[in-house]
Coordinates of C-alpha atoms in Angstrom, one line a residue:
G1 CA 117.3 93.8 118.9
L2 CA 115.7 97.2 119.5
A3 CA 116.6 97.1 123.2
G4 CA 120.3 96.4 122.3
A5 CA 120.3 99.4 120.0
G6 CA 119.3 101.6 123.0
L7 CA 115.8 102.4 121.6
P8 CA 113.4 103.5 124.4
Y9 CA 110.2 101.5 124.8
A10 CA 111.8 98.7 122.7
G11 CA 109.2 96.1 123.7
G12 CA 106.2 98.1 122.6
F13 CA 107.8 99.1 119.3
A14 CA 108.8 95.5 118.7
I15 CA 105.1 94.5 119.0
I16 CA 104.1 97.3 116.6
L17 CA 106.8 96.3 114.0
F18 CA 105.7 92.7 114.3
T19 CA 102.1 93.7 113.6
V20 CA 103.2 95.8 110.6
A21 CA 105.2 92.8 109.2
I22 CA 102.2 90.4 109.6
K23 CA 99.9 92.9 107.9
G24 CA 102.4 93.3 105.0
L25 CA 102.7 89.5 104.5
T26 CA 99.0 89.0 104.5
F27 CA 98.2 92.0 102.3
P28 CA 97.7 90.0 99.1
L29 CA 95.0 88.0 100.8
T30 CA 93.5 91.1 102.3
Y31 CA 93.4 92.7 98.8
K32 CA 91.6 89.7 97.4
Q33 CA 89.1 89.8 100.2
L34 CA 88.3 93.4 99.7
E35 CA 88.1 93.0 96.0
S36 CA 85.7 90.1 96.4
T37 CA 83.6 92.1 98.9
T38 CA 83.4 95.1 96.5
K39 CA 82.4 92.8 93.6
M40 CA 79.7 91.2 95.8
Q41 CA 78.3 94.6 96.8
A42 CA 78.2 95.7 93.1
M43 CA 76.3 92.5 92.3
Q44 CA 73.5 93.2 94.9
P45 CA 71.0 94.5 92.3
K46 CA 71.4 91.4 90.2
M47 CA 71.2 89.1 93.2
K48 CA 68.0 90.8 94.5
K49 CA 66.5 90.3 91.1
I50 CA 67.3 86.6 91.2
Q51 CA 66.0 86.3 94.8
T52 CA 62.7 88.1 93.8
E53 CA 62.1 86.0 90.7
Y54 CA 62.9 82.6 92.3
K55 CA 61.8 83.2 95.9
D56 CA 59.4 80.3 95.6
N57 CA 62.1 77.9 94.4
P58 CA 65.1 78.2 96.7
Q59 CA 67.0 75.4 94.9
V60 CA 66.9 77.2 91.6
M61 CA 67.7 80.5 93.3
N62 CA 70.8 79.1 94.9
Q63 CA 71.9 77.6 91.6
M64 CA 71.4 80.9 89.8
I65 CA 73.4 82.8 92.5
A66 CA 76.2 80.2 92.3
A67 CA 76.3 80.5 88.5
M68 CA 76.4 84.3 88.9
Y69 CA 79.4 84.0 91.2
K70 CA 81.1 81.7 88.7
D71 CA 80.5 83.9 85.7
E72 CA 81.8 87.0 87.5
N73 CA 84.7 85.1 89.0
I74 CA 83.7 85.9 92.6
N75 CA 84.7 83.7 95.5
P76 CA 82.3 84.3 98.5
L77 CA 84.8 82.5 100.8
A78 CA 87.7 84.9 99.9
G79 CA 86.8 87.0 103.0
C80 CA 87.7 84.1 105.3
L81 CA 91.2 83.6 104.1
P82 CA 92.9 86.5 106.0
V83 CA 91.2 85.5 109.2
L84 CA 92.1 81.8 108.8
V85 CA 95.8 82.7 108.1
Q86 CA 96.1 85.2 111.0
L87 CA 94.3 83.0 113.6
P88 CA 97.3 80.7 114.2
I89 CA 99.5 83.8 114.4
W90 CA 97.2 85.3 117.0
I91 CA 97.1 82.1 119.1
A92 CA 100.9 81.8 119.0
L93 CA 101.4 85.5 119.9
Y94 CA 98.9 85.2 122.8
R95 CA 100.7 82.2 124.3
A96 CA 104.1 83.9 123.8
I97 CA 103.0 87.1 125.5
I98 CA 101.5 85.2 128.4
N99 CA 104.7 83.2 128.8
M100 CA 106.9 86.3 128.7
A101 CA 104.6 88.0 131.2
N102 CA 105.0 85.1 133.6
E103 CA 108.8 85.4 133.3
N104 CA 108.7 89.2 133.8
I105 CA 110.3 89.8 130.3
L106 CA 107.6 92.3 129.5
D107 CA 108.0 94.3 132.7
Q108 CA 108.8 97.5 130.9
P109 CA 106.8 100.7 130.3
F110 CA 105.5 102.0 127.0
F111 CA 104.7 105.7 127.0
F112 CA 101.6 106.0 129.2
L113 CA 101.5 102.2 130.0
P114 CA 103.2 101.4 133.4
S115 CA 104.1 97.9 132.1
L116 CA 103.5 95.8 129.0
Q117 CA 102.7 92.8 131.1
G118 CA 100.2 94.6 133.3
P119 CA 97.6 94.8 134.5
V120 CA 97.3 91.0 134.3
A121 CA 100.6 89.1 134.2
T122 CA 99.2 85.6 134.9
M123 CA 96.1 83.6 133.8
G124 CA 93.0 83.6 135.9
Q125 CA 93.3 87.1 137.4
G126 CA 90.4 88.5 135.4
I127 CA 89.6 92.1 136.3
K128 CA 90.6 91.9 140.0
W129 CA 93.1 94.7 139.3
L130 CA 90.1 97.0 138.6
Y131 CA 87.4 95.7 141.0
P132 CA 86.4 95.5 143.8
L133 CA 87.5 98.9 144.9
V134 CA 89.7 99.3 148.0
D135 CA 89.2 102.5 149.9
G136 CA 87.4 104.0 146.9
A137 CA 90.1 103.1 144.4
P138 CA 91.1 100.1 142.3
P139 CA 93.7 97.8 143.9
I140 CA 96.4 99.1 141.6
G141 CA 95.4 102.8 142.2
W142 CA 93.6 105.2 139.9
N143 CA 96.6 106.4 137.9
S144 CA 97.7 102.9 136.8
A145 CA 94.0 101.8 136.3
I146 CA 93.2 104.7 134.0
A147 CA 96.4 104.1 132.1
Y148 CA 95.6 100.4 131.6
L149 CA 92.0 101.3 130.6
V150 CA 93.2 103.4 127.6
C151 CA 94.0 100.4 125.4
P152 CA 90.7 98.6 125.9
V153 CA 88.7 101.8 125.2
V154 CA 90.7 102.6 122.1
L155 CA 90.4 98.9 121.0
V156 CA 86.6 99.1 121.2
L157 CA 86.5 102.4 119.3
T158 CA 88.8 101.2 116.5
Q159 CA 86.9 97.9 116.2
V160 CA 83.6 99.7 115.8
Y161 CA 85.0 102.0 113.1
S162 CA 86.8 99.2 111.4
Q163 CA 83.6 97.1 111.2
R164 CA 81.7 100.1 109.7
V165 CA 84.3 100.6 107.1
M166 CA 84.6 96.9 106.2
S167 CA 80.8 96.2 106.3
P168 CA 78.9 99.2 105.1
P169 CA 75.1 99.3 105.6
S170 CA 73.1 96.9 103.4
D171 CA 69.5 96.4 102.5
D172 CA 70.0 92.6 102.5
P173 CA 68.0 91.3 105.5
A174 CA 70.5 88.5 106.1
Q175 CA 73.4 90.9 106.1
K176 CA 71.5 93.3 108.4
Q177 CA 71.0 90.5 110.9
T178 CA 74.7 89.6 110.7
Q179 CA 75.7 93.2 111.3
Q180 CA 73.3 93.4 114.3
V181 CA 75.0 90.4 115.9
L182 CA 78.5 91.7 115.1
Q183 CA 77.9 95.1 116.6
F184 CA 78.4 93.6 120.1
L185 CA 81.8 92.1 119.1
P186 CA 83.8 95.2 119.9
L187 CA 82.5 95.2 123.5
L188 CA 83.5 91.5 123.8
F189 CA 87.0 92.3 122.6
G190 CA 87.2 95.3 125.0
Y191 CA 86.2 93.1 128.0
F192 CA 88.7 90.5 127.0
A193 CA 91.4 93.1 126.8
L194 CA 90.8 93.9 130.5
S195 CA 92.0 90.5 131.5
V196 CA 95.2 90.1 129.4
P197 CA 98.6 91.9 129.4
S198 CA 98.5 95.3 127.8
A199 CA 101.1 94.1 125.2
L200 CA 98.3 92.0 123.6
S201 CA 95.9 95.0 123.6
L202 CA 98.7 97.0 121.9
Y203 CA 98.8 94.4 119.2
W204 CA 95.0 94.5 118.7
V205 CA 94.9 98.2 118.5
T206 CA 97.7 98.4 116.0
N207 CA 96.1 95.6 114.0
N208 CA 92.8 97.4 113.9
V209 CA 94.4 100.7 112.8
L210 CA 96.4 99.0 110.0
S211 CA 93.4 96.9 108.9
T212 CA 91.2 100.0 108.6
A213 CA 93.9 101.9 106.7
Q214 CA 94.3 99.0 104.3
T215 CA 90.5 98.8 103.8
V216 CA 90.1 102.5 103.1
G217 CA 93.1 102.6 100.7
V218 CA 92.1 99.5 98.7
K219 CA 88.4 100.5 98.4
A220 CA 89.5 104.0 97.2
L221 CA 91.8 102.3 94.6
I222 CA 89.0 100.0 93.4
G223 CA 86.5 102.9 93.5
S224 CA 88.8 105.1 91.3
Q225 CA 88.6 102.4 88.7
M226 CA 84.8 102.6 88.5
P227 CA 83.3 105.0 85.9
A228 CA 81.0 107.7 87.0
Q229 CA 77.4 106.5 87.2
V230 CA 75.0 107.4 84.5
E231 CA 72.6 110.1 85.6
S232 CA 69.0 109.1 85.7
S233 CA 65.7 110.1 87.1
D234 CA 62.9 108.4 88.8
D235 CA 60.4 109.2 86.0
E236 CA 58.6 106.3 84.4
G237 CA 59.6 105.3 80.9
E238 CA 62.0 103.1 79.0
M239 CA 64.8 101.3 80.8
T240 CA 68.4 102.0 80.2
E241 CA 71.4 100.0 81.4
E242 CA 74.2 101.3 83.7
I243 CA 77.5 99.4 83.7
R244 CA 79.6 99.2 86.8
K245 CA 83.1 98.0 86.3
V246 CA 85.4 96.7 89.0
E247 CA 88.7 95.1 88.2
G248 CA 87.7 93.9 84.8
F249 CA 84.1 92.7 85.5
S250 CA 80.8 94.4 84.7
V251 CA 77.4 94.5 86.3
K252 CA 74.4 95.8 84.4
V253 CA 71.8 97.6 86.4
K254 CA 68.6 98.7 84.8
K255 CA 67.6 102.3 85.6
P256 CA 64.7 104.3 84.3
K257 CA 65.4 106.5 81.4
K258 CA 64.2 110.1 81.5
I259 CA 61.4 111.0 79.1
S260 CA 61.3 114.5 77.7
K261 CA 57.9 116.0 77.8
K262 CA 56.7 117.6 74.6
K263 CA 55.1 121.0 74.8
K264 CA 51.5 121.2 73.6

């Protein structure tokens, strides 16, 4: 292993390499997820038109939307596949790290972290390492407490940025409501990271960074395959069609055609 090769901080680098390997294995599913998400975003004008025309008939509206997904070869559930695949891996990793922490296998530093199994090596400790204060300081001291707080803080920041990249602002009321609920998810992850070994927080931070990089890269690749949008104005007049192409499919969006004014 890495420790046998004499590599310093072998435990932390092993977790990072493990995370990279998992992201590499699940990348095909991630690509399909991002491709489907991009297609659905491009289909928003057409979907809004269906929702407006059939707002009084929800059954027909749902049938029209389902037919649109089928015609454009879009799978709305594609976004769930990477999560479902990685969930058993996360559960197994969580249990493995807890067991190794209980056996003091992770009792090794990683750069600024005093120990990968700290600040919580056993279940049920919660945030007792941080609060209540003893003589004006956390029970483990300010130096160790600040070091262990870095990963949860970075985790919250990377999770917020990752969510913004993966779920850009939308005018859809349902999606807006979902995004409002999900905006509290990073804080939940950050709080949970306070009560687990820092090795698990290191995995989450690495996973967030890699997920964000994959999202930015794939969206840039798909975006480069989209033609430049046809210029138009807001003047009233005839309607022209703009075609957006993403990975072999097209969406027609009606836009107003500019009318040249004749001089008297």
